[in-house]
Tab-separated table of C-alpha atoms and ligand atoms in Angstrom:
chain	number	residue	atom	x	y	z
A	21	UNK	CA	12.565	10.269	11.334
A	22	UNK	CA	11.293	11.994	13.886
A	23	UNK	CA	11.310	11.990	17.444
A	24	UNK	CA	9.320	12.626	20.423
A	25	UNK	CA	9.363	15.639	22.871
A	26	UNK	CA	7.579	15.882	25.907
A	27	UNK	CA	8.302	20.037	25.815
A	28	UNK	CA	9.978	22.200	22.769
A	29	UNK	CA	11.953	24.279	24.902
A	30	UNK	CA	13.509	21.081	25.706
A	31	UNK	CA	15.169	20.790	22.601
A	32	UNK	CA	18.090	24.019	22.267
A	33	UNK	CA	17.145	23.765	18.616
A	34	UNK	CA	17.483	27.085	16.326
A	35	UNK	CA	15.580	24.338	12.752
A	36	UNK	CA	12.914	25.657	11.967
A	37	UNK	CA	9.361	25.524	14.398
A	38	UNK	CA	5.400	24.532	13.244
A	39	UNK	CA	2.486	25.436	14.679
A	40	UNK	CA	-1.101	25.388	13.368
A	41	UNK	CA	-3.207	27.682	13.432
A	42	UNK	CA	-7.881	27.668	12.387
A	43	UNK	CA	-9.190	30.492	11.824
A	44	UNK	CA	-10.887	32.595	13.359
A	45	UNK	CA	-8.063	31.627	15.817
A	46	UNK	CA	-7.246	34.488	18.738
A	47	UNK	CA	-4.903	32.309	20.725
A	48	UNK	CA	-1.438	31.385	19.874
A	49	UNK	CA	0.732	29.654	23.377
A	50	UNK	CA	4.409	29.739	21.603
A	51	UNK	CA	6.072	31.229	23.836
A	52	UNK	CA	5.265	34.044	25.716
A	53	UNK	CA	8.570	36.821	24.269
A	54	UNK	CA	6.574	35.272	20.939
A	55	UNK	CA	3.356	34.945	21.377
A	56	UNK	CA	2.075	38.294	22.297
A	57	UNK	CA	3.455	40.052	17.762
A	58	UNK	CA	1.743	37.073	15.844
A	59	UNK	CA	-1.438	37.451	18.173
A	60	UNK	CA	-1.035	41.510	17.040
A	61	UNK	CA	0.023	39.138	12.715
A	62	UNK	CA	-2.445	37.470	13.400
A	63	UNK	CA	-5.240	39.983	13.753
A	64	UNK	CA	-3.419	42.337	11.296
A	65	UNK	CA	-5.108	39.767	8.834
A	66	UNK	CA	-1.150	39.113	8.241
A	67	UNK	CA	-1.590	35.026	7.838
A	68	UNK	CA	-3.051	32.850	6.120
A	69	UNK	CA	-5.041	29.993	7.601
A	70	UNK	CA	-7.239	28.433	4.861
A	71	UNK	CA	-5.975	24.411	5.112
A	72	UNK	CA	-2.720	23.511	3.808
A	73	UNK	CA	-0.863	27.619	4.887
A	74	UNK	CA	2.595	27.967	5.552
A	75	UNK	CA	3.295	30.958	6.889
A	76	UNK	CA	7.272	31.800	7.751
A	77	UNK	CA	7.992	34.366	9.722
A	78	UNK	CA	11.452	35.215	11.800
A	79	UNK	CA	11.864	34.868	15.477
A	80	UNK	CA	14.447	37.781	15.577
A	81	UNK	CA	16.428	35.881	18.435
A	82	UNK	CA	13.217	36.874	21.064
A	83	UNK	CA	12.765	32.864	20.981
A	84	UNK	CA	16.045	29.748	20.006
A	85	UNK	CA	14.364	28.692	16.821
A	86	UNK	CA	15.259	30.939	14.694
A	87	UNK	CA	11.658	30.675	11.846
A	88	UNK	CA	8.576	30.072	12.818
A	89	UNK	CA	6.253	28.568	10.455
A	90	UNK	CA	2.096	28.892	11.130
A	91	UNK	CA	0.527	26.051	8.889
A	92	UNK	CA	-3.101	27.333	7.984
A	93	UNK	CA	-6.001	24.649	9.412
A	94	UNK	CA	-8.653	26.510	8.523
A	95	UNK	CA	-12.276	26.256	10.171
A	96	UNK	CA	-12.399	24.148	13.342
A	97	UNK	CA	-15.412	23.203	12.942
A	98	UNK	CA	-14.650	21.436	9.571
A	99	UNK	CA	-11.898	19.925	11.305
A	100	UNK	CA	-11.472	16.368	10.345
A	101	UNK	CA	-7.969	14.090	10.175
A	102	UNK	CA	-7.893	14.223	7.133
A	103	UNK	CA	-7.896	18.188	6.412
A	104	UNK	CA	-4.956	16.955	9.196
A	105	UNK	CA	-3.402	15.262	6.435
A	106	UNK	CA	-4.086	17.647	3.634
A	107	UNK	CA	-2.115	20.335	6.430
A	108	UNK	CA	0.975	17.529	7.003
A	109	UNK	CA	1.048	17.320	3.316
A	110	UNK	CA	2.912	21.431	3.212
A	111	UNK	CA	5.066	19.456	6.129
A	112	UNK	CA	8.766	19.047	3.538
A	113	UNK	CA	12.088	18.977	3.185
A	114	UNK	CA	11.559	22.565	1.934
A	115	UNK	CA	10.894	23.974	5.196
A	116	UNK	CA	13.909	23.167	6.465
A	117	UNK	CA	15.483	19.268	7.085
A	118	UNK	CA	15.536	19.024	10.485
A	119	UNK	CA	11.681	20.582	12.111
A	120	UNK	CA	9.786	21.012	15.516
A	121	UNK	CA	6.818	20.485	15.228
A	122	UNK	CA	4.175	21.767	18.235
A	123	UNK	CA	1.930	19.064	17.681
A	124	UNK	CA	-1.194	19.174	20.228
A	125	UNK	CA	-1.904	22.841	18.390
A	126	UNK	CA	-2.914	20.591	15.529
A	127	UNK	CA	-5.145	18.571	17.488
A	128	UNK	CA	-7.897	20.713	17.657
A	129	UNK	CA	-10.764	18.024	18.969
A	130	UNK	CA	-9.755	15.277	17.163
A	131	UNK	CA	-7.402	12.355	19.425
A	132	UNK	CA	-3.409	13.531	19.958
A	133	UNK	CA	-3.327	9.303	19.439
A	134	UNK	CA	-4.972	9.316	15.800
A	135	UNK	CA	-2.789	12.081	15.015
A	136	UNK	CA	0.666	11.452	15.578
A	137	UNK	CA	-0.592	7.952	13.678
A	138	UNK	CA	-1.095	10.624	10.766
A	139	UNK	CA	1.237	12.363	11.304
A	140	UNK	CA	3.917	9.487	10.540
A	141	UNK	CA	1.387	7.859	7.964
A	142	UNK	CA	1.324	11.007	6.101
A	143	UNK	CA	5.145	12.690	6.268
A	144	UNK	CA	6.314	9.637	5.373
A	145	UNK	CA	3.989	9.504	2.355
A	146	UNK	CA	4.961	12.034	0.781
A	147	UNK	CA	8.648	12.140	2.158
A	148	UNK	CA	9.062	9.122	0.033
A	149	UNK	CA	11.506	8.917	-2.815
A	150	UNK	CA	12.526	6.667	-5.244
A	151	UNK	CA	16.728	6.847	-6.439
A	152	UNK	CA	18.000	3.826	-6.757
A	153	UNK	CA	19.553	4.627	-9.913
A	154	UNK	CA	20.157	7.720	-10.297
A	155	UNK	CA	23.517	8.865	-9.800
A	156	UNK	CA	22.718	11.628	-8.051
A	157	UNK	CA	20.069	11.298	-5.099
A	158	UNK	CA	17.708	13.738	-4.687
A	159	UNK	CA	18.082	15.677	-0.669
A	160	UNK	CA	14.491	15.430	1.619
A	161	UNK	CA	16.000	14.325	4.544
A	162	UNK	CA	13.232	15.666	7.120
A	163	UNK	CA	13.508	15.061	11.107
A	164	UNK	CA	10.750	16.164	12.359
A	165	UNK	CA	11.505	16.629	16.358
A	166	UNK	CA	7.193	15.637	17.481
A	167	UNK	CA	6.392	18.573	21.019
A	168	UNK	CA	3.993	16.452	23.238
A	169	UNK	CA	3.120	16.261	26.742
A	170	UNK	CA	0.710	13.453	25.769
A	171	UNK	CA	1.731	9.058	25.040
A	172	UNK	CA	2.026	8.267	21.719
A	173	UNK	CA	5.052	6.732	21.367
A	174	UNK	CA	2.641	3.347	21.119
A	175	UNK	CA	1.090	4.846	17.995
A	176	UNK	CA	4.341	6.464	16.601
A	177	UNK	CA	6.011	3.383	16.395
A	178	UNK	CA	3.608	1.678	14.851
A	179	UNK	CA	3.004	4.602	12.436
A	180	UNK	CA	6.149	3.462	11.171
A	181	UNK	CA	6.145	0.007	11.135
A	182	UNK	CA	4.136	0.589	9.094
A	183	UNK	CA	5.271	3.396	6.455
A	184	UNK	CA	8.521	1.720	6.069
A	185	UNK	CA	6.687	-1.382	5.325
A	186	UNK	CA	5.274	0.572	2.448
A	187	UNK	CA	8.658	1.981	1.462
A	188	UNK	CA	9.923	-0.776	0.546
A	189	UNK	CA	6.875	-2.398	-0.983
A	190	UNK	CA	7.419	0.339	-3.501
A	191	UNK	CA	10.797	0.296	-3.408
A	192	UNK	CA	10.224	-3.426	-5.117
A	193	UNK	CA	8.074	-2.177	-6.961
A	194	UNK	CA	9.225	0.781	-8.876
A	195	UNK	CA	12.090	-1.744	-9.226
A	196	UNK	CA	12.633	-1.600	-13.207
A	197	UNK	CA	12.672	-5.869	-14.340
A	198	UNK	CA	16.051	-5.824	-14.790
A	199	UNK	CA	16.358	-5.025	-11.521
A	200	UNK	CA	14.104	-7.660	-9.722
A	201	UNK	CA	12.188	-11.164	-11.157
A	202	UNK	CA	11.151	-13.215	-10.925
A	203	UNK	CA	14.174	-14.837	-8.513
A	204	UNK	CA	14.854	-11.986	-7.609
A	205	UNK	CA	11.678	-11.438	-4.840
A	206	UNK	CA	12.379	-14.629	-3.766
A	207	UNK	CA	15.579	-13.401	-2.354
A	208	UNK	CA	14.121	-10.837	-1.306
A	209	UNK	CA	11.052	-12.410	0.168
A	210	UNK	CA	13.594	-14.951	2.732
A	211	UNK	CA	15.615	-12.231	3.394
A	212	UNK	CA	13.281	-9.781	4.605
A	213	UNK	CA	11.926	-12.800	6.806
A	214	UNK	CA	14.919	-13.604	7.844
A	215	UNK	CA	14.966	-9.885	9.099
A	216	UNK	CA	12.703	-10.355	11.107
A	217	UNK	CA	14.089	-12.070	13.271
A	218	UNK	CA	10.843	-14.037	14.461
A	219	UNK	CA	9.559	-17.525	14.758
A	220	UNK	CA	6.394	-17.239	13.947
A	221	UNK	CA	7.190	-16.477	10.376
A	222	UNK	CA	8.072	-19.699	8.523
A	223	UNK	CA	9.587	-19.306	4.113
A	224	UNK	CA	9.073	-21.720	1.454
A	225	UNK	CA	10.125	-20.704	-1.537
A	226	UNK	CA	9.318	-23.031	-3.612
A	227	UNK	CA	10.723	-23.908	-8.054
A	228	UNK	CA	10.341	-24.158	-11.234
A	229	UNK	CA	10.331	-28.643	-10.372
A	230	UNK	CA	8.474	-28.615	-6.971
A	231	UNK	CA	6.152	-26.438	-8.889
A	232	UNK	CA	4.677	-28.735	-11.681
A	233	UNK	CA	5.079	-31.940	-8.493
A	234	UNK	CA	2.496	-29.857	-7.366
A	235	UNK	CA	0.099	-29.469	-10.087
A	236	UNK	CA	0.824	-26.050	-11.015
A	237	UNK	CA	0.462	-25.331	-14.956
A	238	UNK	CA	-1.735	-22.713	-15.129
A	239	UNK	CA	0.515	-20.313	-12.596
A	240	UNK	CA	3.569	-22.053	-15.114
A	241	UNK	CA	1.622	-21.939	-17.910
A	242	UNK	CA	2.755	-18.073	-17.980
A	243	UNK	CA	5.073	-19.141	-17.128
A	244	UNK	CA	6.044	-21.304	-20.436
A	245	UNK	CA	7.563	-18.210	-22.542
A	246	UNK	CA	10.452	-17.135	-20.108
A	247	UNK	CA	14.179	-17.645	-19.491
A	248	UNK	CA	14.000	-17.406	-15.976
A	249	UNK	CA	12.221	-19.911	-13.561
A	250	UNK	CA	8.918	-19.078	-11.624
A	251	UNK	CA	9.072	-19.019	-8.212
A	252	UNK	CA	6.413	-19.423	-5.759
A	253	UNK	CA	6.871	-17.835	-2.603
A	254	UNK	CA	4.905	-19.197	0.782
A	255	UNK	CA	5.195	-18.014	3.719
A	256	UNK	CA	3.427	-18.329	6.942
A	257	UNK	CA	3.012	-16.219	9.666
A	258	UNK	CA	1.242	-16.325	13.184
A	259	UNK	CA	0.082	-13.943	15.719
A	260	UNK	CA	-2.142	-16.084	17.327
A	261	UNK	CA	-0.976	-19.251	19.573
A	262	UNK	CA	-3.280	-21.434	17.424
A	263	UNK	CA	-2.128	-22.151	14.029
A	264	UNK	CA	-5.440	-22.075	13.324
A	265	UNK	CA	-8.041	-20.382	10.627
A	266	UNK	CA	-4.541	-17.737	8.513
A	267	UNK	CA	-6.220	-15.084	5.904
A	268	UNK	CA	-4.439	-16.372	2.181
A	269	UNK	CA	-3.161	-12.674	1.163
A	270	UNK	CA	-2.132	-13.733	-2.419
A	271	UNK	CA	-0.565	-11.035	-4.521
A	272	UNK	CA	-0.382	-11.273	-8.301
A	273	UNK	CA	3.305	-11.764	-9.394
A	274	UNK	CA	3.519	-10.732	-13.005
A	275	UNK	CA	7.267	-9.545	-12.611
A	276	UNK	CA	6.802	-7.852	-16.506
A	277	UNK	CA	3.036	-7.879	-18.177
A	278	UNK	CA	4.189	-8.503	-21.906
A	279	UNK	CA	1.288	-9.403	-22.772
A	280	UNK	CA	3.126	-13.003	-24.519
A	281	UNK	CA	1.656	-13.867	-28.159
A	282	UNK	CA	-1.014	-11.395	-27.360
A	283	UNK	CA	1.051	-9.338	-27.195
A	284	UNK	CA	0.611	-5.759	-25.795
A	285	UNK	CA	1.641	-2.712	-28.616
A	286	UNK	CA	2.278	-0.594	-24.819
A	287	UNK	CA	4.141	-2.455	-22.397
A	288	UNK	CA	5.191	0.596	-20.599
A	289	UNK	CA	5.592	0.571	-16.957
A	290	UNK	CA	3.848	-2.731	-16.497
A	291	UNK	CA	7.328	-3.531	-14.056
A	292	UNK	CA	4.533	-2.967	-11.961
A	293	UNK	CA	2.413	-6.151	-12.480
A	294	UNK	CA	3.953	-7.415	-9.245
A	295	UNK	CA	2.162	-5.098	-7.092
A	296	UNK	CA	0.166	-6.787	-5.301
A	297	UNK	CA	2.286	-9.174	-5.191
A	298	UNK	CA	5.041	-6.214	-2.740
A	299	UNK	CA	1.328	-5.238	-0.996
A	300	UNK	CA	1.222	-8.688	0.541
A	301	UNK	CA	4.481	-8.706	1.860
A	302	UNK	CA	4.402	-5.219	2.895
A	303	UNK	CA	1.537	-6.612	4.699
A	304	UNK	CA	2.684	-9.310	6.480
A	305	UNK	CA	6.193	-7.045	7.070
A	306	UNK	CA	3.677	-4.967	9.202
A	307	UNK	CA	1.598	-7.175	11.125
A	308	UNK	CA	5.417	-8.272	11.965
A	309	UNK	CA	6.918	-5.931	13.608
A	310	UNK	CA	2.851	-4.429	15.068
A	311	UNK	CA	2.885	-8.201	16.735
A	312	UNK	CA	-0.811	-8.579	15.763
A	313	UNK	CA	-2.358	-11.266	16.867
A	314	UNK	CA	-3.686	-12.763	13.297
A	315	UNK	CA	-2.339	-15.940	11.625
A	316	UNK	CA	-2.170	-15.282	7.966
A	317	UNK	CA	-0.801	-16.178	4.806
A	318	UNK	CA	1.333	-14.580	2.657
A	319	UNK	CA	1.208	-17.224	-0.937
A	320	UNK	CA	2.952	-15.659	-4.498
A	321	UNK	CA	3.443	-16.492	-7.536
A	322	UNK	CA	6.002	-15.106	-9.243
A	323	UNK	CA	7.389	-15.531	-13.111
A	324	UNK	CA	7.183	-13.056	-15.891
A	325	UNK	CA	5.530	-13.451	-19.958
A	326	UNK	CA	8.395	-12.752	-21.534
A	327	UNK	CA	7.994	-14.468	-24.653
A	328	UNK	CA	10.602	-17.632	-27.404
A	329	UNK	CA	9.313	-19.797	-28.776
A	330	UNK	CA	8.452	-22.337	-25.985
A	331	UNK	CA	5.743	-19.629	-25.258
A	332	UNK	CA	1.770	-19.929	-24.371
A	333	UNK	CA	-0.848	-20.042	-27.687
A	334	UNK	CA	-3.166	-18.626	-27.334
A	335	UNK	CA	-5.875	-21.500	-27.441
A	336	UNK	CA	-3.922	-24.002	-25.462
A	337	UNK	CA	-5.926	-25.613	-22.456
A	338	UNK	CA	-4.614	-25.699	-19.655
A	339	UNK	CA	-5.414	-27.776	-15.938
A	340	UNK	CA	-4.599	-25.561	-13.121
A	341	UNK	CA	-4.437	-26.742	-10.149
A	342	UNK	CA	-7.166	-27.903	-9.296
A	343	UNK	CA	-8.106	-30.198	-12.466
A	344	UNK	CA	-10.044	-27.374	-14.072
A	345	UNK	CA	-9.394	-26.947	-17.380
A	346	UNK	CA	-8.870	-23.347	-18.914
A	347	UNK	CA	-8.610	-22.260	-22.720
A	348	UNK	CA	-6.229	-19.102	-23.754
A	349	UNK	CA	-8.551	-16.983	-25.573
A	350	UNK	CA	-5.986	-13.631	-24.418
A	351	UNK	CA	-2.586	-14.397	-23.606
A	352	UNK	CA	-1.845	-11.268	-22.130
A	353	UNK	CA	-5.331	-12.289	-19.592
A	354	UNK	CA	-1.758	-13.912	-17.705
A	355	UNK	CA	-2.606	-12.677	-13.947
A	356	UNK	CA	-5.901	-14.314	-13.871
A	357	UNK	CA	-4.508	-18.209	-14.967
A	358	UNK	CA	-0.891	-17.239	-12.091
A	359	UNK	CA	-4.288	-16.383	-9.268
A	360	UNK	CA	-6.272	-19.622	-10.332
A	361	UNK	CA	-3.388	-21.559	-9.391
A	362	UNK	CA	-2.064	-19.356	-6.034
A	363	UNK	CA	-6.568	-19.825	-4.898
A	364	UNK	CA	-6.199	-23.266	-4.991
A	365	UNK	CA	-2.646	-23.662	-3.320
A	366	UNK	CA	-4.147	-21.843	0.309
A	367	UNK	CA	-7.648	-23.686	0.127
A	368	UNK	CA	-4.728	-26.839	-0.651
A	369	UNK	CA	-2.575	-25.633	3.061
A	370	UNK	CA	-5.344	-24.677	4.642
A	371	UNK	CA	-7.472	-21.540	4.332
A	372	UNK	CA	-10.668	-20.740	4.226
A	373	UNK	CA	-10.719	-17.051	4.479
A	374	UNK	CA	-8.478	-15.505	1.105
A	375	UNK	CA	-7.797	-11.682	0.467
A	376	UNK	CA	-6.315	-11.372	-3.227
A	377	UNK	CA	-4.819	-8.366	-4.432
A	378	UNK	CA	-3.887	-7.690	-8.273
A	379	UNK	CA	-2.916	-5.335	-10.854
A	380	UNK	CA	-5.287	-6.974	-13.240
A	381	UNK	CA	-7.344	-5.021	-15.086
A	382	UNK	CA	-7.469	-2.252	-17.302
A	383	UNK	CA	-10.877	-2.047	-17.779
A	384	UNK	CA	-10.313	-1.443	-13.489
A	385	UNK	CA	-8.804	2.157	-14.459
A	386	UNK	CA	-11.944	2.187	-17.223
A	387	UNK	CA	-14.182	2.217	-14.708
A	388	UNK	CA	-12.582	3.539	-11.182
A	389	UNK	CA	-9.204	5.773	-12.751
A	390	UNK	CA	-6.439	6.319	-10.930
A	391	UNK	CA	-7.564	6.715	-7.458
A	392	UNK	CA	-9.828	3.959	-6.219
A	393	UNK	CA	-9.334	0.386	-5.791
A	394	UNK	CA	-12.213	-2.604	-7.030
A	395	UNK	CA	-13.261	-4.391	-4.859
A	396	UNK	CA	-15.223	-7.542	-5.018
A	397	UNK	CA	-15.517	-10.569	-2.827
A	398	UNK	CA	-18.257	-14.115	-2.019
A	399	UNK	CA	-19.059	-12.598	1.612
A	400	UNK	CA	-21.152	-9.653	1.216
A	401	UNK	CA	-19.968	-8.953	5.743
A	402	UNK	CA	-17.008	-9.691	4.943
A	403	UNK	CA	-16.990	-6.462	1.561
A	404	UNK	CA	-18.870	-4.350	4.247
A	405	UNK	CA	-15.550	-4.794	6.415
A	406	UNK	CA	-13.797	-4.498	4.133
A	407	UNK	CA	-15.011	-1.461	3.264
A	408	UNK	CA	-14.773	-0.142	6.484
A	409	UNK	CA	-10.872	-0.067	7.049
A	410	UNK	CA	-10.810	1.017	3.759
A	411	UNK	CA	-13.200	4.307	4.527
A	412	UNK	CA	-11.060	4.527	8.538
A	413	UNK	CA	-7.044	4.296	5.965
A	414	UNK	CA	-9.175	7.094	3.625
A	415	UNK	CA	-8.036	4.519	0.475
A	416	UNK	CA	-10.840	4.795	-1.936
A	417	UNK	CA	-12.590	1.574	-2.363
A	418	UNK	CA	-15.453	0.984	-4.792
A	419	UNK	CA	-17.324	-2.618	-4.455
A	420	UNK	CA	-17.959	-3.738	-7.641
A	421	UNK	CA	-20.123	-6.553	-8.668
A	422	UNK	CA	-20.115	-10.020	-10.180
A	423	UNK	CA	-23.145	-11.279	-11.445
A	424	UNK	CA	-24.842	-14.727	-12.581
A	425	UNK	CA	-24.398	-13.682	-16.356
A	426	UNK	CA	-21.648	-12.563	-15.908
A	427	UNK	CA	-20.453	-16.249	-14.436
A	428	UNK	CA	-22.192	-17.588	-17.042
A	429	UNK	CA	-19.611	-15.830	-19.870
A	430	UNK	CA	-16.298	-17.043	-17.801
A	431	UNK	CA	-18.237	-20.278	-18.407
A	432	UNK	CA	-18.307	-20.277	-22.323
A	433	UNK	CA	-15.549	-21.681	-24.136
A	434	UNK	CA	-16.490	-24.895	-26.304
A	435	UNK	CA	-13.639	-26.670	-25.799
A	436	UNK	CA	-12.415	-25.897	-21.774
A	437	UNK	CA	-14.732	-25.426	-18.208
A	438	UNK	CA	-13.514	-21.582	-18.690
A	439	UNK	CA	-12.215	-19.153	-20.703
A	440	UNK	CA	-9.357	-16.514	-19.851
A	441	UNK	CA	-11.379	-13.822	-20.883
A	442	UNK	CA	-14.382	-12.152	-21.627
A	443	UNK	CA	-12.845	-9.645	-24.450
A	444	UNK	CA	-14.591	-6.413	-23.507
A	445	UNK	CA	-16.757	-6.103	-21.696
A	446	UNK	CA	-17.115	-6.013	-17.974
A	447	UNK	CA	-13.722	-6.408	-17.419
A	448	UNK	CA	-12.620	-6.670	-14.450
A	449	UNK	CA	-15.448	-7.920	-12.898
A	450	UNK	CA	-15.086	-10.376	-15.939
A	451	UNK	CA	-11.422	-11.757	-14.223
A	452	UNK	CA	-13.139	-11.769	-10.107
A	453	UNK	CA	-15.776	-13.855	-12.151
A	454	UNK	CA	-12.727	-16.318	-12.933
A	455	UNK	CA	-10.781	-16.421	-9.634
A	456	UNK	CA	-13.890	-16.697	-8.267
A	457	UNK	CA	-14.291	-20.163	-9.815
A	458	UNK	CA	-11.408	-21.115	-8.561
A	459	UNK	CA	-12.888	-20.273	-5.106
A	460	UNK	CA	-14.393	-23.616	-2.895
A	461	UNK	CA	-17.734	-23.526	-1.844
A	462	UNK	CA	-17.047	-23.069	1.796
A	463	UNK	CA	-14.034	-20.566	1.186
A	464	UNK	CA	-14.166	-17.300	2.282
A	465	UNK	CA	-12.603	-14.846	-0.615
A	466	UNK	CA	-11.711	-10.883	-1.678
A	467	UNK	CA	-10.324	-9.441	-4.787
A	468	UNK	CA	-9.700	-6.168	-4.869
A	469	UNK	CA	-7.973	-4.594	-8.775
A	470	UNK	CA	-5.420	-2.178	-8.185
A	471	UNK	CA	-4.784	-1.802	-12.158
A	472	UNK	CA	-5.010	1.987	-11.201
A	473	UNK	CA	-4.625	3.052	-7.860
A	474	UNK	CA	-1.258	1.016	-7.430
A	475	UNK	CA	0.836	3.136	-9.926
A	476	UNK	CA	0.341	6.823	-10.758
A	477	UNK	CA	2.704	8.356	-13.681
A	478	UNK	CA	0.875	11.600	-13.291
A	479	UNK	CA	-0.087	11.725	-9.517
A	480	UNK	CA	-2.288	13.965	-8.672
A	481	UNK	CA	-1.741	14.617	-5.563
A	482	UNK	CA	2.024	15.626	-5.322
A	483	UNK	CA	3.191	11.920	-4.268
A	484	UNK	CA	5.871	10.869	-5.701
A	485	UNK	CA	6.173	9.727	-9.150
A	486	UNK	CA	5.227	5.518	-9.670
A	487	UNK	CA	4.586	3.847	-6.910
A	488	UNK	CA	2.057	4.722	-4.170
A	489	UNK	CA	1.904	1.255	-1.892
A	490	UNK	CA	-1.967	1.750	-1.821
A	491	UNK	CA	-3.473	-0.770	-0.167
A	492	UNK	CA	-0.967	-2.135	2.335
A	493	UNK	CA	-2.214	-0.371	5.357
A	494	UNK	CA	-6.220	-1.108	4.094
A	495	UNK	CA	-4.992	-4.386	4.386
A	496	UNK	CA	-3.536	-4.313	7.617
A	497	UNK	CA	-5.897	-2.193	9.428
A	498	UNK	CA	-8.946	-4.649	8.561
A	499	UNK	CA	-6.749	-8.039	9.551
A	500	UNK	CA	-6.131	-5.168	12.422
B	602	BES	N1	-1.631	-5.889	-16.000
B	602	BES	C1	-2.929	-6.382	-17.487
B	602	BES	C2	-3.883	-5.603	-16.299
B	602	BES	C3	-2.954	-3.916	-15.878
B	602	BES	C4	-3.325	-2.781	-16.984
B	602	BES	C5	-2.380	-3.622	-14.786
B	602	BES	C6	-3.641	-1.708	-16.534
B	602	BES	C7	-2.386	-1.694	-14.933
B	602	BES	C8	-2.493	-1.118	-15.806
B	602	BES	C9	-3.143	-7.105	-17.182
B	602	BES	O1	-2.221	-8.165	-17.653
B	602	BES	C10	-3.608	-7.374	-18.593
B	602	BES	O2	-3.792	-7.550	-20.045
B	602	BES	N2	-5.212	-6.848	-18.822
B	602	BES	C11	-5.677	-7.612	-19.901
B	602	BES	C12	-6.846	-8.285	-19.593
B	602	BES	C13	-8.100	-8.331	-20.959
B	602	BES	C14	-6.327	-9.590	-22.497
B	602	BES	C15	-8.841	-9.624	-21.067
B	602	BES	C16	-6.500	-6.016	-19.809
B	602	BES	O3	-7.194	-5.215	-18.771
B	602	BES	O4	-6.220	-5.214	-21.261
B	603	MN	MN1	-2.195	-9.172	-18.735
B	604	ZN	ZN1	-0.777	-8.532	-16.255
């Protein structure tokens, strides 16, 4: 949690005080009762100023706070928002459950509003925990008392809304299948919408029969072998005066990916195959809470692909909502089947701009690893705009191609209009080209492959094990 104060002297607190210190900085301004002593220590080279270095100093009752933590900020000339975030990563419950931070000392040449925003985002992100099913809960609660004379209220509020939405996205992805099926996700979405308590948001949930009436047979094909009914989740958020030019956010909602009859030999972590769905719900929550002026539809085809005697088989042919036929080469290429129908639905509902987000291909993980999201699109201006947003949020994103050759390959079936797999070559691009095949001529479309970035089993940067909530912030920023 966070609280804002004008002046740290107004907080009668014994809790640790946090300040930032640049390399070669000689002066500090905590309080005249202690400044000199600390400056002596700096002069003697006792305090380390390398980026993120944490120095712990007792104050021997010279000031109320019993401890001062000095956080190294590195070279002042090289200081950026990214450097600030790296320093902030080390501010956590290990320093104390309640901390008083003098934000201005972390500013350097950066804007205080930007610093405040990123303080919230980063410290919230790195203090996330998932302990829903642990008997012994993780106690890492942290109250940060932020001190600055400048007005940062709006930034803090905006950041907090996004940070909480990202927590919710991470919780959904971390929740195992036996606690979150397609029906469960639809219930969550309904509860989320009513909790937002805004007449600008409307939700409709379609059951199996209603999905059949919509002729979403590619989506239904994936669900055929499951004992759990599918759900189509459709939310509209009207942030503008008029309902026009809605951007459709389509999230892959495979609640569990077994591979189907093309069964996965190792399917661990495939509870995360609904990360795209969780992401678009997180984006919607952030937009509504921050009253962003944008019109958005959220569309999720939620199902798992467990198998029984009814299940989809390789060689089967499915007919998508738009009448196009698809030869099933691998039942494990299921995400694109549900996404094909989802983008058809979005266009039928009047969207001319679609962003889909999906844990779509292992090939994207091979190409870009676990810290870079793959981006595809049919409109280079939109791609460029999106890359700019990703640059600002520092969520690494890289554009990958769809070429004519790849387009031909997804249309190379002898028996149907499309094939659902191009095999090992062009994995990520082939999947993208397949979805593109269901995008109408005048529709602008972006596709994000988060197979590598949505879930980290061996975190490299001290982020909590599992779901990352990647792209919630970037899509929010892009739409804003
Ligand atoms: N959900 C997987 C992709 C995935 C892989 C997500 C690793 C997260 C981590 C997707 O449905 C899948 O199985 N893709 C296949 C496609 C292939 C059969 C054409 C893949 O990538 O192997
Ligand atoms: Mn699959
Ligand atoms: Zn999948």
